[in-house]
XYZ file of N, CA, C and O in Angstrom:
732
model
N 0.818 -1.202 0.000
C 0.000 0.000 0.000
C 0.859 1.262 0.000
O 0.418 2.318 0.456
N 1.744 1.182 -0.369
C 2.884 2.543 -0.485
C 2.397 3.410 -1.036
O 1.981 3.109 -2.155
N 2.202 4.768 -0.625
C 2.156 5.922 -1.166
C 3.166 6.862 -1.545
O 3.161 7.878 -2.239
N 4.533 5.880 -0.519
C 5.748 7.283 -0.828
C 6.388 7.453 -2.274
O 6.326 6.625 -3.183
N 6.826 8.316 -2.296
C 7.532 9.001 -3.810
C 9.322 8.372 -3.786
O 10.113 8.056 -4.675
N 9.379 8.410 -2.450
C 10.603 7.818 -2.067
C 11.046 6.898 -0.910
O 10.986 7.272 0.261
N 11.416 5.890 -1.218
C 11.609 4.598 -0.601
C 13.036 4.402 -0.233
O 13.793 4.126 -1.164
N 13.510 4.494 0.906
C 15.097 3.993 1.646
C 14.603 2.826 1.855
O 13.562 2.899 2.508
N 15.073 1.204 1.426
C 14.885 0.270 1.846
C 16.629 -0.121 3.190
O 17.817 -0.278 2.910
N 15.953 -0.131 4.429
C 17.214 0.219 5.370
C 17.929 -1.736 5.156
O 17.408 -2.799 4.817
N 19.449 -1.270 5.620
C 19.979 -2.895 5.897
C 19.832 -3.868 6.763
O 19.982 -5.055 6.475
N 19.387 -3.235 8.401
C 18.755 -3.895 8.809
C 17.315 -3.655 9.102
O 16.832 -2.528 8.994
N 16.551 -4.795 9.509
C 15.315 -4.564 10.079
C 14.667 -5.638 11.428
O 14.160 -6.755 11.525
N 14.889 -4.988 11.941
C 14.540 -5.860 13.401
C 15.449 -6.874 13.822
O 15.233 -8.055 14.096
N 16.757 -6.050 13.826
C 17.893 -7.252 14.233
C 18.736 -7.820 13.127
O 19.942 -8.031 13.257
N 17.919 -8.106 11.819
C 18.141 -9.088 11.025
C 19.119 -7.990 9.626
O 19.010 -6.764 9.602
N 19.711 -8.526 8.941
C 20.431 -7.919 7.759
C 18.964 -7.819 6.779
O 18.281 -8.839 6.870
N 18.505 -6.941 6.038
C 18.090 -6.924 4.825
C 18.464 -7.537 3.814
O 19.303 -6.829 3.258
N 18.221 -8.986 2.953
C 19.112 -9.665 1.867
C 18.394 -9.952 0.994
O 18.887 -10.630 0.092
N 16.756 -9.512 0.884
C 16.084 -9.860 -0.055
C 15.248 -8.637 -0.735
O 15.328 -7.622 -0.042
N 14.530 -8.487 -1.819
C 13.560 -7.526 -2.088
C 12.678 -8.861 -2.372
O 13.078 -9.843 -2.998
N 11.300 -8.685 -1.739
C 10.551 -10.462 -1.994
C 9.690 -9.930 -3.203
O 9.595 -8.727 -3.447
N 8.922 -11.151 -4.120
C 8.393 -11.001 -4.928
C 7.102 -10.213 -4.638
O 6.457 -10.273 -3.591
N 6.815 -9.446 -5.751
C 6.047 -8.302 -5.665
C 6.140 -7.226 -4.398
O 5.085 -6.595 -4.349
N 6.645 -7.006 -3.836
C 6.990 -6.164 -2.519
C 7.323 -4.626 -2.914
O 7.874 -3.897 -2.089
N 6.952 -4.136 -4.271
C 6.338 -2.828 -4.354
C 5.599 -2.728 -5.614
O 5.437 -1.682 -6.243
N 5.201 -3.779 -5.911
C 4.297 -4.189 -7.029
C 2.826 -3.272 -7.153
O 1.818 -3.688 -6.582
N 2.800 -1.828 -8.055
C 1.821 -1.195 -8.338
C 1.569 0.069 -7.610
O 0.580 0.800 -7.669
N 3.060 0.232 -6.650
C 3.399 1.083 -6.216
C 3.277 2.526 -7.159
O 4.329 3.142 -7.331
N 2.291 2.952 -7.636
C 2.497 4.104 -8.888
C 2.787 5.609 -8.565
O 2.874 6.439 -9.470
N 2.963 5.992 -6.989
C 3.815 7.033 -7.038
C 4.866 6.718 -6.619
O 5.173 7.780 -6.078
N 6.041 5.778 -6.362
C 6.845 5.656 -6.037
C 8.068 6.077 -7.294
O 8.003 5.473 -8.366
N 8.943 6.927 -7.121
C 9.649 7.478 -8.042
C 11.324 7.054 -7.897
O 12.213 7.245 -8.728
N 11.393 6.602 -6.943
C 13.129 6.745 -6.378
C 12.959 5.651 -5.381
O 12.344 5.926 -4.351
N 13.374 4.574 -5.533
C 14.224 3.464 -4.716
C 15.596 3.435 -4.069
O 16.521 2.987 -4.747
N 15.813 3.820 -2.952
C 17.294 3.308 -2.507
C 17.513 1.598 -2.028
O 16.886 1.102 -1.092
N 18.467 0.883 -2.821
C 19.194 -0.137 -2.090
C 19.949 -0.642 -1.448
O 20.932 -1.009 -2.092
N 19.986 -0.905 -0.195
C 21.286 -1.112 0.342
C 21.921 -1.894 0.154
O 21.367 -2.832 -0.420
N 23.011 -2.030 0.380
C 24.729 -3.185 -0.126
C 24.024 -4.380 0.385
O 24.276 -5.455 -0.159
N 23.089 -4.332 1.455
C 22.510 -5.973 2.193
C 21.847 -6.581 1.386
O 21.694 -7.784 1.593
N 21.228 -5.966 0.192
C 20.286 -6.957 -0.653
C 21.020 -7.598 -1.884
O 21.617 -6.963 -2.754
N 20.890 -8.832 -1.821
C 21.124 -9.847 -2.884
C 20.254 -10.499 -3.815
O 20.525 -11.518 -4.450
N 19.488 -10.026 -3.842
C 17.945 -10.776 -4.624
C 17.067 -9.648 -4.414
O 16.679 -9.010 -3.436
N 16.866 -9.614 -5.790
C 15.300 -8.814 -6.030
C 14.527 -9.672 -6.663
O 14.904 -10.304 -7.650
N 13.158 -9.782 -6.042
C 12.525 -10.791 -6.700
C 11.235 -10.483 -7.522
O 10.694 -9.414 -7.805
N 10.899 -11.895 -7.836
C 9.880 -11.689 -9.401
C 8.727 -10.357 -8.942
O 8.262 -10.148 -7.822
N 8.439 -9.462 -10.423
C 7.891 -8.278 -9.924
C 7.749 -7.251 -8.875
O 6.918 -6.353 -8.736
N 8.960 -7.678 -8.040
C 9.384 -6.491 -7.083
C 8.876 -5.010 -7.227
O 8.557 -4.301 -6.273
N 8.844 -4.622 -8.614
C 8.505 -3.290 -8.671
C 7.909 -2.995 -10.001
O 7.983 -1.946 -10.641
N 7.233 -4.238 -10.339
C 6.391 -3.994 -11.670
C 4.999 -3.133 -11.220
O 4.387 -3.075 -10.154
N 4.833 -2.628 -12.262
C 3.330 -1.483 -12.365
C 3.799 -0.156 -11.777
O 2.945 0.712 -11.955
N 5.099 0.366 -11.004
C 5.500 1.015 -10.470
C 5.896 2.361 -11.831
O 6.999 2.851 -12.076
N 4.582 2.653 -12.493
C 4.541 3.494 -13.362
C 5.442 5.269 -13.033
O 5.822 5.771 -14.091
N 5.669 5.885 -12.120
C 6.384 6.482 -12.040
C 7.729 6.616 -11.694
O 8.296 7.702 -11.810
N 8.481 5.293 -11.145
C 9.646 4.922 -11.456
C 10.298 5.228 -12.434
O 10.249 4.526 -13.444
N 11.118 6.427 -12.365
C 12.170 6.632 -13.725
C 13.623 6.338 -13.466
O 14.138 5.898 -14.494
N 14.281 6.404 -12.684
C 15.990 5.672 -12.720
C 15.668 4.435 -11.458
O 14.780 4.472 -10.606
N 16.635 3.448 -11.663
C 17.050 2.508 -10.193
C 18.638 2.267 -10.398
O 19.091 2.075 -11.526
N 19.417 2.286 -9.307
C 20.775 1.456 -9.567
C 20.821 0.319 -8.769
O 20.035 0.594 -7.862
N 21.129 -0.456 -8.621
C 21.573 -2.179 -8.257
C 22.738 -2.176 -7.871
O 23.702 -2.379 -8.610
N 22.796 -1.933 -6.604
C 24.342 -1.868 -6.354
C 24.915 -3.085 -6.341
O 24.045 -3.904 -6.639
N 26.465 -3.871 -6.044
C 26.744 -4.630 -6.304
C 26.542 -5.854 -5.635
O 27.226 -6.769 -6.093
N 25.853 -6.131 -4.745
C 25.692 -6.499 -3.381
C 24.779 -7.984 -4.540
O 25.031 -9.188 -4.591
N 23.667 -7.103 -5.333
C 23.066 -7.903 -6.258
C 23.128 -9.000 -6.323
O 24.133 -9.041 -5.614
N 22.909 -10.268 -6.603
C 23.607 -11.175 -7.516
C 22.116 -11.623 -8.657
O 22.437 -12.231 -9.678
N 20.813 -11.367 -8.491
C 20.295 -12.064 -9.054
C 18.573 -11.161 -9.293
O 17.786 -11.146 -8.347
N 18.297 -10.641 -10.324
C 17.174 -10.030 -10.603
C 16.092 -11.216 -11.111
O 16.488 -11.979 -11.992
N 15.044 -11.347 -10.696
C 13.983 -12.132 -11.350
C 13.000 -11.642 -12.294
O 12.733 -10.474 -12.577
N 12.430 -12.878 -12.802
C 11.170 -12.429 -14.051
C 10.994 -11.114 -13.434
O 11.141 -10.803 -12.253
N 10.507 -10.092 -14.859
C 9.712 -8.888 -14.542
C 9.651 -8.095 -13.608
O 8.623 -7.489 -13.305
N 11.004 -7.967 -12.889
C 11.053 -7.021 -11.503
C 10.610 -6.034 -11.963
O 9.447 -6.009 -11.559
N 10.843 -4.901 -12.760
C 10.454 -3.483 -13.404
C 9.415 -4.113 -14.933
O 9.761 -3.621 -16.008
N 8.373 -5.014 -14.966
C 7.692 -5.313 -15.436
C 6.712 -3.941 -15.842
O 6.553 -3.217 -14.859
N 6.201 -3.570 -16.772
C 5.584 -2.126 -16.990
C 5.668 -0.926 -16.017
O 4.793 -0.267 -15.455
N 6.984 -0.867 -16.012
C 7.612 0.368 -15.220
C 7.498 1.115 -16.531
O 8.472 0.926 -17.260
N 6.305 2.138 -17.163
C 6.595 2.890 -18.356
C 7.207 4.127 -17.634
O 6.414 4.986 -18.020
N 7.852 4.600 -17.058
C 8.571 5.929 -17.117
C 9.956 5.321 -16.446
O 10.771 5.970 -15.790
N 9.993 4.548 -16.626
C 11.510 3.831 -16.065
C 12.541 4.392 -17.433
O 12.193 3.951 -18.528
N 13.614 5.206 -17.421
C 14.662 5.563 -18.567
C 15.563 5.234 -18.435
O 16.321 5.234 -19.405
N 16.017 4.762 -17.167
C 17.279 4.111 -17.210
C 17.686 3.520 -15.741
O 17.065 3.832 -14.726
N 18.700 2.710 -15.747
C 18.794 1.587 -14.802
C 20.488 1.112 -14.668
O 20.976 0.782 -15.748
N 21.223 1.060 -13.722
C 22.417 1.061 -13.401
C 22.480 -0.793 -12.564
O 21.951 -1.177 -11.521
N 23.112 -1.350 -13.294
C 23.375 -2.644 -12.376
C 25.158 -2.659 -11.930
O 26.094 -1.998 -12.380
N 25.112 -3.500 -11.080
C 26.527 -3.519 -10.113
C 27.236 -4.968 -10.747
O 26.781 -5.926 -11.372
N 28.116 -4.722 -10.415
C 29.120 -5.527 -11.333
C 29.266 -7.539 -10.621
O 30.074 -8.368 -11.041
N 28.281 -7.750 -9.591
C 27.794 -9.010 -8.740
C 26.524 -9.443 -9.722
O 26.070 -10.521 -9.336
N 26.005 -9.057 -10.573
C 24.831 -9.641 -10.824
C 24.787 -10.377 -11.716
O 24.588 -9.838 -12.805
N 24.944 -11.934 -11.708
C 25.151 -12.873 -12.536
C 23.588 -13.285 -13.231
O 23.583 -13.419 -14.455
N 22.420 -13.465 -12.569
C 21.203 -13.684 -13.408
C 20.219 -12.763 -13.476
O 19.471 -12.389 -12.573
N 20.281 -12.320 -14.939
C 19.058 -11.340 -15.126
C 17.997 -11.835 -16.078
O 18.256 -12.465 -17.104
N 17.154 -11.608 -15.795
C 15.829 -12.423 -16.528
C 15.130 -11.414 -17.519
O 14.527 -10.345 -17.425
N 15.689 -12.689 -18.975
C 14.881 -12.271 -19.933
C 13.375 -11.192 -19.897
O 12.937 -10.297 -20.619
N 13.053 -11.689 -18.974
C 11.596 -10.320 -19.048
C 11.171 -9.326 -17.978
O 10.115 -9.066 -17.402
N 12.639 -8.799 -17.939
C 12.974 -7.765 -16.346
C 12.403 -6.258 -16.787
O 12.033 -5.368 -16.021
N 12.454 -6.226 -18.744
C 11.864 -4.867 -18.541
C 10.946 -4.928 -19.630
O 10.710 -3.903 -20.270
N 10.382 -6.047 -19.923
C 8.670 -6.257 -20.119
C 7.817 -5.073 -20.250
O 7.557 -4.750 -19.091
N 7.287 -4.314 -20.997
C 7.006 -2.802 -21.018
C 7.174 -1.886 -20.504
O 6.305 -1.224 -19.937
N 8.995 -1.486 -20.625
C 9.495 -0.264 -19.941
C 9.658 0.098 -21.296
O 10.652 -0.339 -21.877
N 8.680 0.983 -22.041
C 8.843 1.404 -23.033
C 9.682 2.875 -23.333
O 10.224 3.158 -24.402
N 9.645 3.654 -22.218
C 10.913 4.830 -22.139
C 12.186 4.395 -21.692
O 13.056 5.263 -21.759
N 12.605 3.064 -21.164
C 14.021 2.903 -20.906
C 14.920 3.488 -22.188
O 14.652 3.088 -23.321
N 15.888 4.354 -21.989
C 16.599 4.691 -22.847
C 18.148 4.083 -22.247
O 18.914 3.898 -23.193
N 18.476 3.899 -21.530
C 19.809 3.614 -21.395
C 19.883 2.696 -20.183
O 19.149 2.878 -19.211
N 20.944 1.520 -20.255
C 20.889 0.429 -19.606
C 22.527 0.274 -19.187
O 23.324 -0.239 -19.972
N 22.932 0.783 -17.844
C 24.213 0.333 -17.590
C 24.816 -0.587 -16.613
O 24.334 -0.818 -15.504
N 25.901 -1.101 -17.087
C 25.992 -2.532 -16.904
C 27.694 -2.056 -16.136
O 28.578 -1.472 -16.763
N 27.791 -2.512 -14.625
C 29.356 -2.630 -14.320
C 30.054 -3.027 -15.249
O 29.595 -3.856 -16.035
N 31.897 -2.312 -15.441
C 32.421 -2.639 -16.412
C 32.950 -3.887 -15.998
O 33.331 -4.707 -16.834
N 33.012 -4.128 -14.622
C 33.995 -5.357 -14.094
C 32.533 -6.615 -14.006
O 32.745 -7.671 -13.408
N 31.498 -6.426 -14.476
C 30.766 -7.365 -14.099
C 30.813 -8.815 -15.123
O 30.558 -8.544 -16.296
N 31.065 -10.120 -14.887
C 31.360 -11.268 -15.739
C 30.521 -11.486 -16.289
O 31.026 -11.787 -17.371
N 29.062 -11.622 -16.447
C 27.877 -11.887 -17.310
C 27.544 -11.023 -17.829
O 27.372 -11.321 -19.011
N 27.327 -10.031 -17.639
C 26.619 -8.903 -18.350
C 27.785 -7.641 -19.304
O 28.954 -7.347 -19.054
N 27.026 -7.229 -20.214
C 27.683 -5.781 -20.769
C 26.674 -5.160 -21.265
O 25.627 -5.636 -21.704
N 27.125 -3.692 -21.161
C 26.461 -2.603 -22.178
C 26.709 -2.407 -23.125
O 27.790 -1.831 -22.997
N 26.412 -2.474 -24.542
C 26.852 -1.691 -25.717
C 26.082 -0.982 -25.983
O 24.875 -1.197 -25.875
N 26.745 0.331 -26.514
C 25.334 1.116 -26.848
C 24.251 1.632 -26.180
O 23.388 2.261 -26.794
N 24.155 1.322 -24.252
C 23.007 1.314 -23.169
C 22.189 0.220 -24.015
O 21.090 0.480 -24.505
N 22.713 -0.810 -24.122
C 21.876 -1.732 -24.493
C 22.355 -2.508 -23.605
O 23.482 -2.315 -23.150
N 21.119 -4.110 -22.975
C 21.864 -5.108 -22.228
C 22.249 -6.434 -23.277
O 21.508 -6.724 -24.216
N 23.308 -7.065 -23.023
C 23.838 -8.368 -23.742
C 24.708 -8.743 -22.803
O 25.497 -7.964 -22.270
N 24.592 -10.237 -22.488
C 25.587 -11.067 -22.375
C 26.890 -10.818 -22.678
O 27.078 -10.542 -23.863
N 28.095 -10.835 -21.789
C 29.225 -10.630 -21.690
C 30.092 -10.962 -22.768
O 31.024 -10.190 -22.993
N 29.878 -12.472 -23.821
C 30.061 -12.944 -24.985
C 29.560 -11.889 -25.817
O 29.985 -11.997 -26.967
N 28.620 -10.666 -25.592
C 27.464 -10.305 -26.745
C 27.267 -11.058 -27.875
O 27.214 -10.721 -29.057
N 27.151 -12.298 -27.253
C 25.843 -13.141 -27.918
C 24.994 -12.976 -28.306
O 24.448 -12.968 -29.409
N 24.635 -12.688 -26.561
C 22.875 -12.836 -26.243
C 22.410 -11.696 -26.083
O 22.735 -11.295 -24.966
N 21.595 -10.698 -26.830
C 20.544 -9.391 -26.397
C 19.530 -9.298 -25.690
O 18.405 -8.985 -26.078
N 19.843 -9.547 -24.682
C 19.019 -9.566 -23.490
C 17.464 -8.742 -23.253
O 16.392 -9.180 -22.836
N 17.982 -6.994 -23.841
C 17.363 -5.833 -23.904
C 17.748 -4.805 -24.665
O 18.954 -4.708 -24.439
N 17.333 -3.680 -25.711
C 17.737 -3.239 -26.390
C 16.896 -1.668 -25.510
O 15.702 -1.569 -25.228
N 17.498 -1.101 -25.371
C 16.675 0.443 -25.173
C 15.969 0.839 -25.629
O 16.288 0.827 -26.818
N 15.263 1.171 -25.540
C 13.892 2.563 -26.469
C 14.143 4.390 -26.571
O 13.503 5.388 -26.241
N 15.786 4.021 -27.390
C 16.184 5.439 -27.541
C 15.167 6.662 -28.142
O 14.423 6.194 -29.004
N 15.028 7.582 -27.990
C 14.421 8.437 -28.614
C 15.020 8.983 -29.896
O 14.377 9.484 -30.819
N 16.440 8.809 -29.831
C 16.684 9.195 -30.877
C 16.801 8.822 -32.501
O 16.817 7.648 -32.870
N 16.866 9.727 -33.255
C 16.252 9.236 -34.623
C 17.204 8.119 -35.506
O 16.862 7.519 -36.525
N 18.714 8.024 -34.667
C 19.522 6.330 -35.281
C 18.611 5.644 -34.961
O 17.983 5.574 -36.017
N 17.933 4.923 -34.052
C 17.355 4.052 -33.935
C 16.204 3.476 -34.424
O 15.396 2.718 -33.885
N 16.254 3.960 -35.543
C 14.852 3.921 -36.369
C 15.568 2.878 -38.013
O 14.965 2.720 -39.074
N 17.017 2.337 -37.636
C 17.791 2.007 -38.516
C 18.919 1.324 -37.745
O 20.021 1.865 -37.650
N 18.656 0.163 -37.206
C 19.544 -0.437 -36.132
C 20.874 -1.683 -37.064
O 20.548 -2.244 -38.110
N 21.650 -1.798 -36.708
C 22.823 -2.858 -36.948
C 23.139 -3.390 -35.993
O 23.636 -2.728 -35.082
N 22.923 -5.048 -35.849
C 23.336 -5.701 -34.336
C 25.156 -5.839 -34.334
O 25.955 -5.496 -35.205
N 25.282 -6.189 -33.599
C 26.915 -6.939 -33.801
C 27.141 -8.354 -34.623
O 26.253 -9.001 -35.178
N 28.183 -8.593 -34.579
C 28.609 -9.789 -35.704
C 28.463 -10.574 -35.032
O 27.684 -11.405 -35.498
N 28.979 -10.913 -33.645
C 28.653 -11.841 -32.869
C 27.484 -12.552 -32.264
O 27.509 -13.568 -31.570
N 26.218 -11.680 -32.735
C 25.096 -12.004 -32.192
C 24.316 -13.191 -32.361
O 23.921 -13.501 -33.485
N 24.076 -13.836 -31.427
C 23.451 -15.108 -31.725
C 22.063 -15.908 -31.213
O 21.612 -17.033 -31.428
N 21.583 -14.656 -30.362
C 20.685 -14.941 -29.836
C 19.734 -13.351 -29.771
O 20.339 -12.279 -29.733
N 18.318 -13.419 -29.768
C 17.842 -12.358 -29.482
C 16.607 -12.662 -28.751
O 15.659 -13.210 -29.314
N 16.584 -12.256 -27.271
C 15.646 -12.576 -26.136
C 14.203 -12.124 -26.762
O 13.914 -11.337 -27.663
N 13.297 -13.083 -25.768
C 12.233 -12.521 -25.420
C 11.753 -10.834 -25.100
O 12.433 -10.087 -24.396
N 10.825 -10.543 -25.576
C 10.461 -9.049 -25.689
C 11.921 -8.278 -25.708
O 12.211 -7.636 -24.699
N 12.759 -8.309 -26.695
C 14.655 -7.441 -26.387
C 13.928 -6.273 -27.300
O 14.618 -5.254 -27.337
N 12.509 -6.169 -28.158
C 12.889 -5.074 -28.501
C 11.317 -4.471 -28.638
O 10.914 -3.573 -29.377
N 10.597 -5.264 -27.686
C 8.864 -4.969 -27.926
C 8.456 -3.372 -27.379
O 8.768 -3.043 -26.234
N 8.109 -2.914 -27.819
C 7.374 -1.439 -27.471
C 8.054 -0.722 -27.793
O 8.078 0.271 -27.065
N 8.965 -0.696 -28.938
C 9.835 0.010 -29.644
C 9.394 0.676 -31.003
O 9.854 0.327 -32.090
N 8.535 1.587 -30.844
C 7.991 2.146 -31.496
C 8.480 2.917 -33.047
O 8.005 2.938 -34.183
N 9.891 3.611 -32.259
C 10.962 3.875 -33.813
C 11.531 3.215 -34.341
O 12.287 3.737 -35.160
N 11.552 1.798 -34.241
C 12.309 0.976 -34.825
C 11.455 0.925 -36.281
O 10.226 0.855 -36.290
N 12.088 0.958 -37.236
C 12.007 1.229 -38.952
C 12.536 -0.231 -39.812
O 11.926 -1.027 -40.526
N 14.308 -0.118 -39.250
C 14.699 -1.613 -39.836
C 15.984 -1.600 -39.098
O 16.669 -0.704 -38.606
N 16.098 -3.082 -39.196
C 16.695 -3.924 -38.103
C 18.034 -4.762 -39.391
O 17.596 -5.484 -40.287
N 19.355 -4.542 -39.278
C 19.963 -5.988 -39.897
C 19.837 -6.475 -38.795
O 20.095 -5.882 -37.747
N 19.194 -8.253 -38.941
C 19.910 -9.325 -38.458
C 21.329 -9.854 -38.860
O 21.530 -10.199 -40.025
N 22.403 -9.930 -37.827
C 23.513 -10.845 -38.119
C 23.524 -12.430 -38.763
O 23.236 -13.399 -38.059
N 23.771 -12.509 -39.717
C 23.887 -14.535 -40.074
C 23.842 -14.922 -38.990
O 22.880 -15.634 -38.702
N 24.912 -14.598 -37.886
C 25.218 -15.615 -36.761
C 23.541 -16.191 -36.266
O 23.281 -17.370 -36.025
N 22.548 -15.046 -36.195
C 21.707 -15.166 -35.181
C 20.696 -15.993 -35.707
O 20.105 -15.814 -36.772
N 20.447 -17.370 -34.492
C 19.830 -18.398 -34.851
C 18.663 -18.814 -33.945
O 17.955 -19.820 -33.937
N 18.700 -17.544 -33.073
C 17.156 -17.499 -32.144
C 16.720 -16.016 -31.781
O 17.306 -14.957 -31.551
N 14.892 -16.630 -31.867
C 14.589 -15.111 -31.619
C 13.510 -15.089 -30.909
O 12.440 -15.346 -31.461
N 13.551 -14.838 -29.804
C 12.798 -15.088 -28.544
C 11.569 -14.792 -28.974
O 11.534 -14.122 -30.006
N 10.099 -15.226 -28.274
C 8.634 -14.913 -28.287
C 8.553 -13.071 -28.185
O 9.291 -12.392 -27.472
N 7.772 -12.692 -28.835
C 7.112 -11.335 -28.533
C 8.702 -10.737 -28.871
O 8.734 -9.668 -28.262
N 9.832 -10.902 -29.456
C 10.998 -10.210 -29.194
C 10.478 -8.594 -30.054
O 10.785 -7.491 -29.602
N 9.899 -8.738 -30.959
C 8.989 -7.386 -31.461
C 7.922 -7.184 -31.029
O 7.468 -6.433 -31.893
N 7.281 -7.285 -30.418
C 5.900 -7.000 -30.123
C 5.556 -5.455 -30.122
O 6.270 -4.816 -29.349
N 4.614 -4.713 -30.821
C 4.504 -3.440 -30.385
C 5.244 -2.810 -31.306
O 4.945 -1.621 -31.201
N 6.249 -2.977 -32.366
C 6.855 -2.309 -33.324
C 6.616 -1.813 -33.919
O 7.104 -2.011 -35.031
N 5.789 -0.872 -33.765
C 4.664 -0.449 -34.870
C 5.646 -0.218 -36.030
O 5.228 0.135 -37.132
């Protein structure tokens, strides 16, 4: 039932370390704008902060190790998002209609993950995890990398300027809904 605009989630609470965000535990929260995390949490879990429509930045500090399905699930004013360089599993459908995310940054020291471009991919950039919803007018004319070989579930749904896309040869999967919404 949160009404606040701003949320300190503290490290401890009643004795105990803070180490979890539990599933749905600010789920529809729609004035909540600003999340703090402390270094104690290691898990954010499934829809933690989906529907949380006025949510526009979060960072993930490194403490992280593991984001679930759809944590920022239709977070539409979510633009951008900072993860810590501990976070080894991020789930294919973490930003599920964050249709203003414009930029996605990824620790440089982190082993699974990278940014190219504020885009998310797999450390190989293989795998395109998530592609941004830049505003700007390149993106209406995209080129993946050579290496690409995979393209996730919803990586590019509610992407409204997207015009045309090369696919790489390499790439030999292409997740459900990975366009959805392209007008």
């Amino acid at each position: 039932t949160c009404t606040d605009s701003v949320v300190y989630i503290p490290s401890m609470y009643e004795g105990l370390p803070v180490t979890d965000i539990p599933n749905d535990a600010f789920g529809n929260c729609t004035n909540l704008t600003t999340i703090h995390i402390p270094d104690s949490v290691m898990r954010i879990g499934y829809n933690a902060f989906g529907g949380c429509i006025s949510l526009t930045s979060i960072e993930i500090s490194d403490s992280v190790t593991t984001i679930s399905d759809e944590t920022f699930a239709d977070c539409t004013s979510l633009e951008s998002i900072v993860i810590g360089k501990n976070v080894a599993w991020i789930s294919r459908t973490m930003f599920r209609g964050c249709n203003s995310l414009e930029n996605i940054t990824i620790a440089d020291d982190n082993a699974h993950y990278k940014s190219i471009g504020g885009n998310l991919y797999t450390k190989d950039g293989k795998e395109l995890m998530s592609y941004s919803h830049l505003n700007e007018t390149d993106t209406s004319f995209i080129f993946l990398p050579d290496e690409l070989e995979i393209i996730h579930e919803n990586a590019f749904a509610g992407n409204t300027n997207l015009q045309m896309l090369v696919i790489p040869l390499n790439v030999r999967t292409i997740g459900n809904n990975a366009f959805k919404g392209c007008t």
